[in-house]
Tab-separated table of C-alpha atoms in Angstrom:
chain	number	residue	atom	x	y	z
A	1	MET	CA	45.523	-55.367	-28.903
A	2	ARG	CA	46.824	-57.396	-26.450
A	3	SER	CA	44.914	-60.582	-25.344
A	4	SER	CA	44.931	-59.440	-21.428
A	5	ASP	CA	42.704	-56.593	-22.368
A	6	ASP	CA	40.929	-57.801	-25.166
A	7	ARG	CA	37.375	-57.169	-24.247
A	8	GLU	CA	37.556	-53.669	-23.144
A	9	MET	CA	40.063	-53.023	-26.134
A	10	ARG	CA	37.076	-54.285	-28.776
A	11	GLU	CA	34.344	-52.185	-26.528
A	12	HIS	CA	36.756	-49.282	-26.640
A	13	VAL	CA	36.277	-49.043	-30.518
A	14	LYS	CA	33.851	-50.963	-31.906
A	15	GLY	CA	31.794	-47.849	-32.728
A	16	VAL	CA	34.547	-46.821	-35.303
A	17	VAL	CA	35.255	-50.208	-36.519
A	18	PHE	CA	34.909	-50.404	-40.208
A	19	ASN	CA	34.510	-54.379	-41.054
A	20	SER	CA	36.339	-55.023	-44.803
A	21	LYS	CA	34.434	-57.604	-46.022
A	22	HIS	CA	31.399	-58.050	-43.873
A	23	LYS	CA	29.674	-54.934	-43.592
A	24	LEU	CA	26.437	-54.203	-41.353
A	25	ASN	CA	24.344	-51.154	-41.594
A	26	SER	CA	24.094	-51.055	-38.291
A	27	GLU	CA	28.100	-50.649	-37.916
A	28	LYS	CA	27.611	-48.087	-40.708
A	29	GLU	CA	25.037	-46.267	-38.692
A	30	ALA	CA	27.598	-46.495	-35.666
A	31	TYR	CA	30.392	-45.141	-36.714
A	32	GLU	CA	28.470	-42.291	-38.350
A	33	LYS	CA	26.934	-41.764	-35.372
A	34	VAL	CA	30.565	-40.993	-33.735
A	35	GLU	CA	31.862	-38.879	-36.449
A	36	LYS	CA	28.733	-36.452	-36.230
A	37	GLU	CA	29.159	-36.586	-32.403
A	38	ALA	CA	33.102	-35.801	-32.379
A	39	HIS	CA	32.223	-33.023	-35.159
A	40	GLU	CA	30.122	-31.572	-32.940
A	41	LYS	CA	32.357	-32.010	-29.988
A	42	VAL	CA	34.605	-30.179	-31.741
A	43	GLU	CA	32.571	-27.356	-32.283
A	44	ILE	CA	32.000	-26.959	-28.387
A	45	GLU	CA	35.724	-27.553	-27.569
A	46	GLU	CA	36.457	-25.058	-29.876
A	47	GLU	CA	34.099	-22.694	-27.709
A	48	ASN	CA	37.194	-23.273	-25.028
A	49	PRO	CA	40.333	-21.294	-25.548
A	50	LEU	CA	42.041	-23.984	-23.775
A	51	GLU	CA	41.206	-26.139	-25.932
A	52	PRO	CA	42.546	-27.012	-29.960
A	53	PRO	CA	42.232	-24.266	-32.023
A	54	LYS	CA	39.193	-23.646	-34.505
A	55	GLN	CA	41.129	-24.178	-37.415
A	56	ILE	CA	41.752	-27.391	-37.165
A	57	ASP	CA	39.776	-30.592	-37.683
A	58	ASP	CA	37.720	-32.407	-40.354
A	59	LYS	CA	35.373	-29.779	-41.293
A	60	ILE	CA	34.972	-28.857	-44.647
A	61	SER	CA	34.114	-25.371	-45.391
A	62	GLU	CA	31.471	-25.069	-48.347
A	63	GLU	CA	34.081	-23.498	-50.658
A	64	GLU	CA	36.937	-26.241	-49.772
A	65	ASN	CA	34.294	-29.063	-50.965
A	66	VAL	CA	33.819	-27.961	-54.432
A	67	ALA	CA	37.709	-28.338	-54.757
A	68	ALA	CA	38.035	-31.363	-52.983
A	69	VAL	CA	36.681	-34.823	-52.751
A	70	PRO	CA	35.459	-35.299	-49.075
A	71	ALA	CA	37.431	-37.508	-46.763
A	72	ILE	CA	37.055	-41.042	-47.130
A	73	LYS	CA	33.236	-42.982	-46.226
A	74	THR	CA	33.203	-45.876	-44.502
A	75	ASP	CA	31.733	-47.548	-47.432
A	76	GLU	CA	34.945	-46.523	-49.623
A	77	ILE	CA	37.403	-47.416	-46.604
A	78	THR	CA	35.528	-50.857	-46.816
A	79	THR	CA	35.772	-51.362	-50.269
A	80	THR	CA	37.351	-55.005	-51.619
A	81	THR	CA	38.939	-55.432	-55.409
A	82	THR	CA	40.152	-58.916	-57.106
A	83	SER	CA	43.013	-56.956	-58.269
A	84	ALA	CA	46.116	-56.190	-56.065
A	85	THR	CA	46.857	-53.107	-58.245
A	86	ALA	CA	43.491	-51.293	-58.294
A	87	LYS	CA	43.461	-47.665	-57.638
A	88	GLU	CA	41.980	-45.953	-55.394
A	89	GLN	CA	42.197	-41.974	-54.520
A	90	VAL	CA	42.870	-40.194	-51.338
A	91	THR	CA	42.396	-36.403	-51.403
A	92	ILE	CA	44.429	-33.942	-48.955
A	93	ARG	CA	41.732	-31.383	-48.441
A	94	PRO	CA	43.104	-27.891	-49.681
A	95	GLU	CA	43.013	-26.558	-46.076
A	96	ILE	CA	44.698	-29.594	-44.592
A	97	LEU	CA	47.496	-29.152	-47.193
A	98	ARG	CA	48.364	-25.709	-46.740
A	99	GLN	CA	48.527	-26.563	-42.961
A	100	LEU	CA	50.934	-29.341	-43.419
A	101	LYS	CA	53.149	-27.195	-45.759
A	102	GLU	CA	53.349	-24.655	-42.558
A	103	VAL	CA	54.413	-27.861	-40.519
A	104	GLY	CA	58.406	-27.517	-39.323
A	105	GLY	CA	60.464	-30.665	-40.288
A	106	ARG	CA	62.195	-32.689	-37.441
A	107	PRO	CA	65.056	-35.468	-38.417
A	108	PRO	CA	62.809	-38.191	-39.483
A	109	SER	CA	62.962	-41.275	-36.942
A	110	ILE	CA	61.827	-44.672	-37.317
A	111	HIS	CA	60.566	-46.822	-34.370
A	112	ILE	CA	59.758	-50.582	-34.192
A	113	PHE	CA	57.422	-52.437	-31.709
A	114	TYR	CA	59.200	-55.115	-30.279
A	115	TYR	CA	57.572	-58.030	-27.994
A	116	PRO	CA	60.279	-60.028	-25.880
A	117	TRP	CA	57.493	-62.089	-24.355
A	118	TYR	CA	58.420	-65.388	-26.212
A	119	GLY	CA	59.641	-68.496	-24.170
A	120	ASN	CA	60.364	-72.471	-24.845
A	121	PRO	CA	61.733	-75.033	-23.002
A	122	GLU	CA	65.418	-74.852	-23.504
A	123	PHE	CA	65.304	-71.235	-21.946
A	124	ASP	CA	62.264	-70.962	-20.138
A	125	GLN	CA	61.119	-75.153	-18.973
A	126	LYS	CA	57.506	-74.278	-21.452
A	127	TYR	CA	56.215	-72.325	-23.990
A	128	ILE	CA	55.527	-68.995	-23.659
A	129	HIS	CA	52.821	-67.379	-26.264
A	130	TRP	CA	53.884	-69.867	-28.567
A	131	ASN	CA	51.154	-71.781	-27.400
A	132	HIS	CA	48.683	-68.571	-26.985
A	133	ALA	CA	45.354	-69.984	-26.214
A	134	TYR	CA	42.237	-69.010	-28.899
A	135	LEU	CA	40.104	-65.929	-27.549
A	136	LYS	CA	36.574	-66.054	-26.872
A	137	ASN	CA	34.419	-63.529	-29.186
A	138	TRP	CA	33.487	-60.939	-27.770
A	139	ASP	CA	30.161	-60.642	-29.711
A	140	LYS	CA	27.706	-62.729	-27.742
A	141	SER	CA	25.359	-62.441	-31.350
A	142	ASP	CA	27.954	-64.512	-33.096
A	143	LYS	CA	26.392	-68.064	-33.205
A	144	ALA	CA	29.164	-69.224	-35.055
A	145	LYS	CA	31.300	-72.645	-34.149
A	146	TYR	CA	35.067	-71.358	-32.990
A	147	PRO	CA	38.391	-73.713	-32.160
A	148	GLU	CA	39.028	-73.315	-28.420
A	149	GLY	CA	41.676	-74.518	-26.190
A	150	THR	CA	45.375	-73.520	-26.826
A	151	HIS	CA	48.036	-74.325	-29.183
A	152	LYS	CA	51.093	-77.003	-29.251
A	153	PRO	CA	54.103	-75.756	-30.135
A	154	PRO	CA	56.285	-76.452	-31.705
A	155	GLU	CA	54.392	-77.471	-35.008
A	156	ASP	CA	51.413	-75.571	-33.745
A	157	ILE	CA	51.679	-71.869	-33.050
A	158	GLY	CA	49.657	-69.082	-32.073
A	159	SER	CA	49.833	-67.617	-35.587
A	160	VAL	CA	49.345	-67.818	-38.873
A	161	TYR	CA	52.823	-67.073	-40.001
A	162	TYR	CA	56.292	-69.429	-39.052
A	163	PRO	CA	59.003	-67.874	-37.451
A	164	GLN	CA	62.630	-68.208	-39.993
A	165	LEU	CA	64.186	-69.371	-36.187
A	166	GLY	CA	61.448	-71.592	-35.025
A	167	PRO	CA	59.692	-70.928	-31.426
A	168	TYR	CA	62.390	-69.201	-30.057
A	169	SER	CA	63.241	-68.185	-26.344
A	170	SER	CA	63.005	-64.350	-26.041
A	171	LYS	CA	66.294	-64.805	-23.287
A	172	ASN	CA	68.491	-66.655	-26.037
A	173	PRO	CA	70.810	-64.191	-26.201
A	174	ALA	CA	71.323	-65.537	-29.938
A	175	VAL	CA	68.185	-64.583	-30.785
A	176	ILE	CA	68.655	-61.513	-29.556
A	177	ASP	CA	71.639	-60.242	-31.417
A	178	LYS	CA	69.996	-61.688	-34.605
A	179	HIS	CA	66.768	-60.012	-34.118
A	180	MET	CA	69.140	-56.587	-33.465
A	181	LYS	CA	71.057	-57.042	-36.361
A	182	TRP	CA	68.227	-57.416	-38.448
A	183	ILE	CA	66.225	-54.260	-37.177
A	184	SER	CA	69.560	-52.260	-37.657
A	185	SER	CA	70.389	-53.462	-41.272
A	186	ALA	CA	66.311	-52.099	-42.372
A	187	GLY	CA	67.207	-48.826	-41.421
A	188	ILE	CA	65.163	-48.603	-37.811
A	189	ASP	CA	66.488	-46.148	-35.394
A	190	VAL	CA	64.720	-46.782	-32.201
A	191	VAL	CA	63.699	-50.139	-30.800
A	192	VAL	CA	59.891	-50.049	-28.728
A	193	VAL	CA	60.442	-52.636	-26.110
A	194	SER	CA	56.510	-53.654	-24.331
A	195	TRP	CA	57.398	-53.527	-20.619
A	196	TYR	CA	55.962	-54.230	-17.646
A	197	PRO	CA	56.587	-53.298	-13.972
A	198	GLU	CA	58.762	-55.111	-12.258
A	199	GLY	CA	57.287	-58.899	-11.414
A	200	LEU	CA	54.411	-58.638	-13.500
A	201	ALA	CA	53.600	-59.347	-17.161
A	202	ASP	CA	50.891	-60.336	-19.690
A	203	ASP	CA	48.030	-63.480	-18.567
A	204	ASN	CA	50.007	-65.387	-21.109
A	205	GLY	CA	53.779	-64.660	-20.090
A	206	ASP	CA	56.377	-64.521	-17.712
A	207	ASP	CA	58.367	-61.274	-16.412
A	208	TRP	CA	60.713	-60.307	-18.599
A	209	GLY	CA	62.582	-57.949	-16.852
A	210	PRO	CA	65.890	-59.633	-16.674
A	211	ILE	CA	65.801	-59.346	-20.681
A	212	ILE	CA	65.761	-55.013	-21.164
A	213	PRO	CA	69.364	-54.702	-20.147
A	214	LEU	CA	70.417	-57.544	-22.352
A	215	LEU	CA	68.313	-55.414	-25.228
A	216	LEU	CA	69.891	-52.471	-24.785
A	217	ASN	CA	73.455	-53.395	-25.055
A	218	ALA	CA	72.351	-55.252	-28.894
A	219	THR	CA	70.511	-52.070	-29.669
A	220	GLU	CA	73.808	-49.920	-29.067
A	221	LYS	CA	75.879	-53.400	-30.640
A	222	TYR	CA	73.904	-52.462	-33.466
A	223	LYS	CA	74.035	-48.193	-33.630
A	224	MET	CA	70.171	-48.258	-32.944
A	225	LYS	CA	68.357	-46.489	-29.429
A	226	MET	CA	65.553	-48.027	-27.349
A	227	THR	CA	63.196	-47.435	-25.077
A	228	LEU	CA	59.736	-48.450	-23.475
A	229	HIS	CA	56.118	-49.540	-24.311
A	230	LEU	CA	54.507	-49.129	-21.489
A	231	GLU	CA	51.733	-52.103	-21.096
A	232	PRO	CA	48.427	-51.907	-18.780
A	233	TYR	CA	48.193	-53.704	-16.034
A	234	ALA	CA	45.195	-53.869	-12.742
A	235	LYS	CA	44.903	-51.118	-10.344
A	236	GLN	CA	46.821	-48.688	-12.967
A	237	THR	CA	46.980	-45.290	-11.963
A	238	ALA	CA	48.809	-42.330	-12.566
A	239	GLU	CA	50.800	-42.793	-8.933
A	240	THR	CA	51.911	-46.136	-10.170
A	241	VAL	CA	52.821	-44.570	-13.359
A	242	ARG	CA	54.650	-41.774	-12.133
A	243	ARG	CA	56.616	-44.939	-10.092
A	244	ASP	CA	57.329	-46.805	-13.376
A	245	ILE	CA	58.978	-43.836	-14.811
A	246	GLU	CA	60.902	-43.104	-11.526
A	247	TYR	CA	62.067	-46.703	-11.802
A	248	ILE	CA	62.675	-46.712	-15.396
A	249	VAL	CA	64.997	-43.562	-15.317
A	250	GLU	CA	67.403	-44.279	-12.845
A	251	LYS	CA	67.787	-47.468	-13.691
A	252	TYR	CA	67.696	-47.482	-17.504
A	253	GLY	CA	67.924	-44.221	-18.358
A	254	SER	CA	72.347	-43.686	-18.263
A	255	HIS	CA	72.396	-46.273	-20.951
A	256	PRO	CA	74.026	-44.625	-23.530
A	257	ALA	CA	71.292	-46.225	-25.955
A	258	PHE	CA	68.385	-45.186	-23.526
A	259	TYR	CA	66.151	-43.064	-26.173
A	260	ARG	CA	66.252	-39.293	-25.962
A	261	THR	CA	64.749	-36.669	-28.452
A	262	SER	CA	63.376	-32.907	-28.238
A	263	ARG	CA	59.720	-31.935	-28.064
A	264	LYS	CA	57.602	-30.949	-30.819
A	265	ASN	CA	58.730	-27.290	-32.020
A	266	ALA	CA	61.529	-27.233	-29.463
A	267	THR	CA	63.740	-23.999	-29.315
A	268	LYS	CA	67.142	-24.738	-30.613
A	269	GLY	CA	69.512	-25.696	-27.171
A	270	GLN	CA	66.155	-27.143	-25.311
A	271	LYS	CA	67.112	-30.456	-23.704
A	272	GLU	CA	65.936	-33.928	-24.805
A	273	LEU	CA	63.854	-36.091	-23.221
A	274	PRO	CA	63.335	-40.042	-22.910
A	275	LEU	CA	60.383	-40.626	-25.145
A	276	LEU	CA	57.845	-43.432	-23.708
A	277	TYR	CA	54.744	-45.120	-24.800
A	278	ALA	CA	51.496	-45.604	-23.133
A	279	TYR	CA	49.185	-48.245	-24.324
A	280	ASP	CA	45.675	-48.183	-23.471
A	281	SER	CA	46.455	-44.745	-22.019
A	282	TYR	CA	42.552	-43.954	-21.990
A	283	ARG	CA	42.067	-46.874	-18.965
A	284	ILE	CA	43.497	-44.067	-16.923
A	285	PRO	CA	41.227	-40.747	-16.281
A	286	VAL	CA	42.146	-37.608	-17.951
A	287	ASP	CA	42.345	-35.655	-14.371
A	288	GLU	CA	43.900	-38.245	-13.290
A	289	TRP	CA	47.074	-38.057	-15.746
A	290	THR	CA	46.732	-34.439	-15.199
A	291	LYS	CA	48.558	-34.987	-11.815
A	292	LEU	CA	51.073	-36.284	-13.590
A	293	THR	CA	51.975	-33.890	-16.619
A	294	SER	CA	50.733	-30.610	-15.443
A	295	PRO	CA	53.823	-28.386	-14.035
A	296	ASN	CA	51.615	-28.120	-11.062
A	297	GLY	CA	50.171	-31.257	-10.727
A	298	SER	CA	50.366	-33.296	-7.229
A	299	LEU	CA	52.666	-36.059	-9.260
A	300	SER	CA	54.450	-33.983	-11.633
A	301	ILE	CA	57.384	-35.045	-13.352
A	302	ARG	CA	57.715	-31.757	-15.441
A	303	ASN	CA	60.711	-30.069	-14.774
A	304	THR	CA	62.329	-32.754	-12.758
A	305	THR	CA	64.952	-35.445	-12.872
A	306	PHE	CA	62.057	-37.701	-14.214
A	307	ASP	CA	60.688	-35.715	-17.027
A	308	VAL	CA	59.715	-37.590	-20.003
A	309	LEU	CA	57.794	-37.204	-22.814
A	310	LEU	CA	54.409	-39.538	-23.274
A	311	ILE	CA	53.410	-40.830	-25.971
A	312	GLY	CA	49.618	-41.399	-25.642
A	313	LEU	CA	47.132	-43.971	-27.713
A	314	TYR	CA	44.960	-42.243	-30.097
A	315	VAL	CA	42.258	-44.338	-31.032
A	316	GLN	CA	38.818	-42.395	-31.392
A	317	MET	CA	38.708	-38.985	-33.389
A	318	GLU	CA	37.367	-37.592	-29.308
A	319	ASP	CA	41.339	-39.168	-28.499
A	320	ARG	CA	42.805	-35.836	-29.589
A	321	PHE	CA	41.787	-33.835	-27.514
A	322	LYS	CA	41.436	-36.219	-24.551
A	323	LEU	CA	45.299	-36.596	-24.950
A	324	LYS	CA	45.747	-32.845	-25.170
A	325	LYS	CA	43.864	-32.423	-22.349
A	326	ALA	CA	45.660	-35.126	-20.557
A	327	GLY	CA	49.094	-33.187	-20.949
A	328	PHE	CA	50.597	-35.556	-23.370
A	329	ASP	CA	53.267	-34.954	-25.337
A	330	GLY	CA	52.091	-36.657	-28.590
A	331	LEU	CA	50.154	-39.608	-29.757
A	332	TYR	CA	50.328	-42.716	-31.806
A	333	THR	CA	47.834	-44.800	-33.345
A	334	TYR	CA	49.371	-48.645	-32.956
A	335	PHE	CA	47.056	-50.691	-34.787
A	336	ALA	CA	47.837	-51.981	-38.242
A	337	ALA	CA	44.731	-52.672	-39.342
A	338	ASP	CA	43.935	-49.781	-41.882
A	339	GLY	CA	40.126	-48.529	-40.893
A	340	PHE	CA	40.123	-50.639	-37.971
A	341	SER	CA	39.837	-46.944	-35.641
A	342	HIS	CA	39.895	-43.682	-36.660
A	343	GLY	CA	43.704	-43.099	-35.618
A	344	SER	CA	44.372	-46.295	-37.956
A	345	THR	CA	42.454	-45.460	-40.748
A	346	MET	CA	45.129	-43.444	-42.956
A	347	SER	CA	43.156	-40.883	-44.713
A	348	ASN	CA	42.060	-39.474	-40.951
A	349	TRP	CA	46.395	-38.838	-40.890
A	350	PRO	CA	46.849	-35.660	-42.588
A	351	SER	CA	44.028	-34.016	-40.902
A	352	LEU	CA	45.421	-35.620	-37.592
A	353	SER	CA	49.086	-34.229	-38.245
A	354	ALA	CA	47.813	-30.640	-38.231
A	355	TYR	CA	45.800	-30.775	-35.585
A	356	CYS	CA	49.112	-32.205	-33.864
A	357	ALA	CA	51.040	-29.397	-35.257
A	358	LYS	CA	49.048	-26.471	-34.000
A	359	ASN	CA	48.962	-28.019	-30.615
A	360	ASP	CA	52.531	-28.979	-30.189
A	361	LEU	CA	52.235	-32.667	-29.797
A	362	LEU	CA	53.906	-35.345	-31.776
A	363	PHE	CA	52.458	-36.809	-34.724
A	364	ILE	CA	53.587	-40.800	-34.893
A	365	PRO	CA	51.002	-42.680	-37.174
A	366	SER	CA	52.212	-46.635	-37.025
A	367	VAL	CA	52.401	-48.456	-40.060
A	368	GLY	CA	52.371	-51.804	-40.671
A	369	PRO	CA	52.641	-54.732	-43.309
A	370	GLY	CA	49.373	-56.599	-42.535
A	371	TYR	CA	47.100	-58.134	-39.911
A	372	ASP	CA	45.538	-61.422	-39.556
A	373	ASP	CA	44.986	-62.669	-35.720
A	374	THR	CA	42.794	-65.864	-37.124
A	375	ARG	CA	44.494	-67.967	-35.127
A	376	VAL	CA	44.100	-66.320	-31.446
A	377	ARG	CA	40.857	-64.733	-32.895
A	378	PRO	CA	39.509	-67.239	-35.590
A	379	TRP	CA	36.067	-65.227	-35.383
A	380	ASN	CA	37.935	-61.976	-36.735
A	381	ALA	CA	38.071	-62.817	-39.787
A	382	LYS	CA	37.215	-59.557	-40.931
A	383	ASN	CA	39.236	-56.895	-39.886
A	384	THR	CA	41.997	-58.890	-42.299
A	385	LYS	CA	44.034	-56.914	-43.853
A	386	GLU	CA	46.338	-58.691	-46.760
A	387	ARG	CA	49.599	-57.864	-47.157
A	388	ASN	CA	49.751	-57.568	-50.946
A	389	GLY	CA	52.864	-58.542	-52.198
A	390	GLY	CA	54.122	-55.547	-49.563
A	391	ASN	CA	51.996	-53.011	-51.262
A	392	TYR	CA	49.658	-52.565	-48.200
A	393	TYR	CA	52.811	-51.843	-45.548
A	394	ARG	CA	54.331	-49.423	-48.724
A	395	GLU	CA	51.067	-47.624	-49.079
A	396	HIS	CA	51.358	-47.017	-44.924
A	397	PHE	CA	54.644	-45.324	-45.906
A	398	GLU	CA	53.544	-42.990	-48.432
A	399	MET	CA	50.976	-41.780	-46.717
A	400	ALA	CA	53.085	-41.304	-43.113
A	401	HIS	CA	55.862	-39.175	-45.334
A	402	SER	CA	52.566	-37.310	-46.904
A	403	ALA	CA	51.263	-36.489	-43.777
A	404	LYS	CA	54.284	-35.414	-42.456
A	405	ALA	CA	55.281	-37.833	-39.619
A	406	ASP	CA	57.489	-36.634	-36.855
A	407	ILE	CA	58.198	-40.195	-35.795
A	408	VAL	CA	57.132	-43.199	-37.875
A	409	SER	CA	56.222	-46.296	-35.837
A	410	ILE	CA	56.391	-49.869	-37.160
A	411	THR	CA	53.655	-52.358	-36.035
A	412	SER	CA	55.752	-54.718	-35.200
A	413	PHE	CA	58.568	-56.673	-35.253
A	414	ASN	CA	57.395	-59.709	-34.148
A	415	GLU	CA	54.113	-59.585	-32.894
A	416	TRP	CA	53.448	-63.296	-34.427
A	417	HIS	CA	49.787	-63.731	-32.820
A	418	GLU	CA	48.222	-60.528	-34.853
A	419	GLY	CA	50.539	-60.981	-37.931
A	420	THR	CA	51.642	-57.920	-38.229
A	421	GLN	CA	55.673	-59.014	-37.981
A	422	ILE	CA	57.990	-57.777	-40.329
A	423	GLU	CA	60.430	-60.425	-38.452
A	424	PRO	CA	61.180	-62.847	-41.288
A	425	ALA	CA	58.976	-65.984	-41.707
A	426	ILE	CA	59.232	-69.157	-43.862
A	427	PRO	CA	57.033	-71.564	-44.941
A	428	PHE	CA	55.644	-74.390	-43.183
A	429	LYS	CA	53.048	-77.291	-42.627
A	430	ASP	CA	52.083	-78.766	-39.315
A	431	GLU	CA	51.966	-82.064	-40.329
A	432	ASN	CA	51.692	-83.663	-36.630
A	433	GLY	CA	48.217	-82.160	-35.709
A	434	THR	CA	46.469	-79.515	-37.250
A	435	GLU	CA	47.436	-80.090	-40.586
A	436	PHE	CA	47.681	-76.492	-40.844
A	437	VAL	CA	49.858	-74.268	-44.104
A	438	TYR	CA	51.224	-71.454	-42.527
A	439	LYS	CA	51.195	-68.300	-44.923
A	440	GLN	CA	54.439	-67.000	-46.145
A	441	TYR	CA	55.767	-64.030	-47.616
A	442	GLU	CA	55.764	-63.721	-51.264
A	443	LYS	CA	59.273	-63.240	-52.035
A	444	GLY	CA	61.651	-64.707	-49.698
A	445	ALA	CA	62.099	-64.816	-45.444
A	446	GLU	CA	63.522	-60.841	-45.585
A	447	GLN	CA	60.885	-59.492	-47.778
A	448	TYR	CA	59.813	-56.942	-44.941
A	449	LEU	CA	62.917	-56.502	-43.442
A	450	GLU	CA	64.076	-55.488	-47.144
A	451	ILE	CA	60.874	-53.209	-48.111
A	452	THR	CA	60.963	-51.252	-44.780
A	453	LEU	CA	64.723	-50.214	-45.675
A	454	GLU	CA	63.439	-49.713	-49.311
A	455	MET	CA	60.702	-46.881	-48.025
A	456	ILE	CA	62.949	-45.476	-45.541
A	457	LYS	CA	65.790	-44.387	-48.392
A	458	ALA	CA	62.730	-43.606	-50.526
A	459	TYR	CA	60.371	-41.217	-48.059
A	460	PHE	CA	62.800	-40.208	-44.777
A	461	THR	CA	65.098	-38.203	-46.228
A	462	PRO	CA	63.353	-34.710	-44.892
A	463	HIS	CA	60.480	-33.837	-45.587
A	464	HIS	CA	60.354	-32.604	-49.238
A	465	GLU	CA	57.644	-29.732	-49.334
A	466	ASN	CA	55.871	-30.652	-52.381
A	467	ILE	CA	53.372	-33.014	-50.583
A	468	PRO	CA	51.334	-34.448	-53.440
A	469	MET	CA	47.436	-33.702	-53.032
A	470	GLN	CA	46.291	-37.138	-54.558
A	471	ILE	CA	47.719	-40.219	-53.388
A	472	GLU	CA	47.533	-43.507	-54.927
A	473	ARG	CA	46.404	-46.085	-52.520
A	474	ILE	CA	46.648	-49.943	-53.911
A	475	ILE	CA	43.404	-51.580	-52.246
């Protein structure tokens, strides 16, 4: 989530938010209502031959229901225990299992979301993002008092963790080099850099366009590729996105590190294209997107110099239909909080993967080490996901493998505000004001780089045919 569109995002997903420790009956009812409406929508959409085919979705036949445990409900997902080794079984239904075994494999690829929005006085004349403000509570019914104001670096920063490099500047060439070396050492293929059009930035930052060439050069140095994560901005339309794509392809498309790949189910010899992620893609209406993505659209990029693979954000269950209809080439789930949305709920990934396979969409689930944004959203502790010594992260990788992801995206390398980073962190205490004691990784600063490499080696060699029907989840 980005602070600039915090309220809008919350409103978009609050009907399917799973609160891990503070469940309310009303929220459970809201979730069940959304799921019921989504199932009804499936049946309606299936009658239309232009929409996704009938055999794919979360419906369970009478026969299947005897043989398999139904998909986990809200109260099962939100169950917590005091033991980090407690096990819960997630079942892949036989029909989905059969469909997954039919999914054609493609060379595994691991992407990671990267944020170049940090600044400090040495390089930027001020702190940027490290001094993030406490955001206002979107829930007006919550009358509790929470911290206000902004953080005061270098000791007090907007994160529950403290970076090994301290509150750095993203413009520092030494920092860029160190970051890319770390990412490469973790076995990651592609760095996905947050991007705004020239002259724009998020509410807390400055234009980081000049850094992009440095990042491209650094990814090439460490034998990786790089692409961009298109951020939302005011008055964004299909027309402005078309201009953005033209700018990106013209300015960066010829760089040897600029990432290209093939479409889902591409035939041999088919041209590889740049791939771009579109965050908050739901903000632009479906009929606007089709102007860009349809071969006959008034702004079409198809079969032009500017043709790219567009990957849209999947939040709610019905988004799969919207993204397909809008002409996207794939979908990704982004959020690292299991259960926060339909897309971030790992138990939904197998059926979502099967749907993507039948509809020629790249399936890109997002895995993450944990989630804790309480230093910028102090009222959001209910969505915190503890790391459990790395087991939460391992669980994500295991499910992404079993669901036969086309690409795995990691949230994130350095989104420090939300506590999703795998960048090295150190023990630290603010002794000059807040007395805040930062969280630390249990097994050293580089623990999550090491786990990343361990998981890539374990799961992202070519997919094995024997997909387990049951996956142990560590809660």
